[in-house]
PDB file of C-alpha atoms in Angstrom:
ATOM      1  CA  ALA A  13      22.613  96.100  17.396  1.00  0.00           C
ATOM      2  CA  CYS A  14      18.989  95.577  16.850  1.00  0.00           C
ATOM      3  CA  ASN A  15      15.787  97.665  15.065  1.00  0.00           C
ATOM      4  CA  THR A  16      13.277  96.575  16.643  1.00  0.00           C
ATOM      5  CA  VAL A  17      11.372  97.053  20.231  1.00  0.00           C
ATOM      6  CA  LEU A  18       8.759  94.314  20.816  1.00  0.00           C
ATOM      7  CA  LEU A  19       6.256  95.662  23.029  1.00  0.00           C
ATOM      8  CA  LYS A  20       4.969  93.329  25.992  1.00  0.00           C
ATOM      9  CA  VAL A  21       2.394  96.350  27.756  1.00  0.00           C
ATOM     10  CA  ASN A  22       1.999  93.788  31.053  1.00  0.00           C
ATOM     11  CA  GLN A  23       5.385  94.432  31.394  1.00  0.00           C
ATOM     12  CA  VAL A  24       5.705  98.243  30.849  1.00  0.00           C
ATOM     13  CA  GLY A  25       2.748  98.212  32.737  1.00  0.00           C
ATOM     14  CA  THR A  26      -0.140 100.974  31.133  1.00  0.00           C
ATOM     15  CA  ILE A  27      -1.146 101.240  27.959  1.00  0.00           C
ATOM     16  CA  SER A  28      -0.668 105.102  28.494  1.00  0.00           C
ATOM     17  CA  GLU A  29       3.128 104.160  29.554  1.00  0.00           C
ATOM     18  CA  ALA A  30       3.473 101.489  26.192  1.00  0.00           C
ATOM     19  CA  PHE A  31       2.257 104.504  24.089  1.00  0.00           C
ATOM     20  CA  ASP A  32       5.647 106.500  25.759  1.00  0.00           C
ATOM     21  CA  THR A  33       7.644 103.164  25.351  1.00  0.00           C
ATOM     22  CA  VAL A  34       6.617 103.261  21.506  1.00  0.00           C
ATOM     23  CA  ARG A  35       6.995 107.154  20.904  1.00  0.00           C
ATOM     24  CA  LEU A  36      10.998 106.714  22.473  1.00  0.00           C
ATOM     25  CA  ALA A  37      11.287 103.439  20.420  1.00  0.00           C
ATOM     26  CA  TYR A  38      10.543 105.552  17.213  1.00  0.00           C
ATOM     27  CA  SER A  39      11.780 108.702  18.556  1.00  0.00           C
ATOM     28  CA  LYS A  40      15.357 106.636  18.316  1.00  0.00           C
ATOM     29  CA  GLY A  41      14.673 105.474  15.228  1.00  0.00           C
ATOM     30  CA  TYR A  42      13.611 101.231  16.416  1.00  0.00           C
ATOM     31  CA  GLY A  43      10.622  99.463  15.212  1.00  0.00           C
ATOM     32  CA  VAL A  44       8.625  98.450  17.104  1.00  0.00           C
ATOM     33  CA  MET A  45       6.283  94.810  16.980  1.00  0.00           C
ATOM     34  CA  PRO A  46       3.521  94.459  19.791  1.00  0.00           C
ATOM     35  CA  CYS A  47       3.193  91.023  21.199  1.00  0.00           C
ATOM     36  CA  ALA A  48       1.063  89.776  22.420  1.00  0.00           C
ATOM     37  CA  SER A  49       1.436  88.426  26.685  1.00  0.00           C
ATOM     38  CA  ARG A  50      -0.951  87.418  29.035  1.00  0.00           C
ATOM     39  CA  GLY A  51      -4.512  88.186  28.149  1.00  0.00           C
ATOM     40  CA  GLU A  52      -3.875  90.435  25.850  1.00  0.00           C
ATOM     41  CA  GLY A  53      -5.770  87.995  23.174  1.00  0.00           C
ATOM     42  CA  PRO A  54      -6.973  89.131  19.593  1.00  0.00           C
ATOM     43  CA  ALA A  55      -6.648  92.924  20.929  1.00  0.00           C
ATOM     44  CA  ILE A  56      -2.755  92.660  19.485  1.00  0.00           C
ATOM     45  CA  ALA A  57      -4.792  93.321  17.172  1.00  0.00           C
ATOM     46  CA  ASP A  58      -5.695  96.817  18.101  1.00  0.00           C
ATOM     47  CA  TYR A  59      -1.685  97.585  19.065  1.00  0.00           C
ATOM     48  CA  ALA A  60      -0.303  97.288  15.735  1.00  0.00           C
ATOM     49  CA  VAL A  61      -3.062  98.191  13.728  1.00  0.00           C
ATOM     50  CA  GLY A  62      -3.149 101.898  16.434  1.00  0.00           C
ATOM     51  CA  LEU A  63       1.092 102.473  17.179  1.00  0.00           C
ATOM     52  CA  GLY A  64       1.684 101.983  13.257  1.00  0.00           C
ATOM     53  CA  THR A  65       3.596  99.210  13.733  1.00  0.00           C
ATOM     54  CA  GLY A  66       2.497  96.498  10.641  1.00  0.00           C
ATOM     55  CA  THR A  67       3.552  93.059  12.168  1.00  0.00           C
ATOM     56  CA  ILE A  68       2.794  91.342  15.615  1.00  0.00           C
ATOM     57  CA  ARG A  69       4.555  88.610  16.724  1.00  0.00           C
ATOM     58  CA  GLU A  70       2.618  85.495  18.122  1.00  0.00           C
ATOM     59  CA  SER A  71       3.190  82.065  17.706  1.00  0.00           C
ATOM     60  CA  GLY A  72       0.341  81.603  15.333  1.00  0.00           C
ATOM     61  CA  LEU A  73      -2.206  84.224  14.441  1.00  0.00           C
ATOM     62  CA  GLY A  74      -5.589  82.649  14.948  1.00  0.00           C
ATOM     63  CA  PRO A  75      -7.752  85.332  16.822  1.00  0.00           C
ATOM     64  CA  ALA A  76      -5.535  87.939  16.028  1.00  0.00           C
ATOM     65  CA  ALA A  77      -5.584  87.439  12.259  1.00  0.00           C
ATOM     66  CA  ASP A  78      -9.666  87.221  13.332  1.00  0.00           C
ATOM     67  CA  ARG A  79      -9.286  91.210  14.899  1.00  0.00           C
ATOM     68  CA  PHE A  80      -7.567  92.162  11.984  1.00  0.00           C
ATOM     69  CA  LEU A  81     -10.439  91.828   9.653  1.00  0.00           C
ATOM     70  CA  GLU A  82     -12.427  92.528  11.874  1.00  0.00           C
ATOM     71  CA  ILE A  83     -10.588  95.992  11.454  1.00  0.00           C
ATOM     72  CA  GLU A  84     -10.351  96.207   8.013  1.00  0.00           C
ATOM     73  CA  SER A  85     -14.622  95.887   7.938  1.00  0.00           C
ATOM     74  CA  GLU A  86     -14.583  98.843  10.088  1.00  0.00           C
ATOM     75  CA  LEU A  87     -12.352 101.517   8.232  1.00  0.00           C
ATOM     76  CA  GLY A  88     -13.480 100.315   4.858  1.00  0.00           C
ATOM     77  CA  SER A  89     -12.170 102.359   2.622  1.00  0.00           C
ATOM     78  CA  ARG A  90      -9.932 104.404   5.274  1.00  0.00           C
ATOM     79  CA  ALA A  91      -7.894 100.798   5.721  1.00  0.00           C
ATOM     80  CA  LYS A  92      -4.106 101.456   3.850  1.00  0.00           C
ATOM     81  CA  PHE A  93      -1.779  99.067   4.426  1.00  0.00           C
ATOM     82  CA  LEU A  94       1.289 100.744   2.710  1.00  0.00           C
ATOM     83  CA  GLY A  95       3.837  98.536   3.446  1.00  0.00           C
ATOM     84  CA  ARG A  96       7.829  99.376   4.011  1.00  0.00           C
ATOM     85  CA  ALA A  97       7.443 103.097   2.654  1.00  0.00           C
ATOM     86  CA  GLY A  98       4.832 103.478   4.941  1.00  0.00           C
ATOM     87  CA  LEU A  99       6.650 102.882   7.691  1.00  0.00           C
ATOM     88  CA  LYS A 100       9.426 104.468   6.858  1.00  0.00           C
ATOM     89  CA  ASP A 101      10.519 108.299   8.818  1.00  0.00           C
ATOM     90  CA  TYR A 102       6.427 107.942  11.080  1.00  0.00           C
ATOM     91  CA  SER A 103       5.861 109.213  14.054  1.00  0.00           C
ATOM     92  CA  PRO A 104       2.857 108.189  16.362  1.00  0.00           C
ATOM     93  CA  ASP A 105       2.214 112.151  16.728  1.00  0.00           C
ATOM     94  CA  ALA A 106       2.084 112.559  13.175  1.00  0.00           C
TER      95      ALA A 106
END
């Protein structure tokens, strides 16, 4: 059994196809965990925030951690992490 899709954008194809995969996963009750593959680098943080995943799969945060801090700074007071409660019944289309 599983409950999460490991999202590797370079294996899905395009960003649009990755978003379609995420929508399908959420509609079936699965979580999504973006995973940095070749070429994404710190953009993995943008995927996680934009898709509302709440986490990433990364061996070491490094540049991704820096990007998370930049995103928080860009969002200012709009930056919120609601923890598990914020991810329950989340839909990127909502």
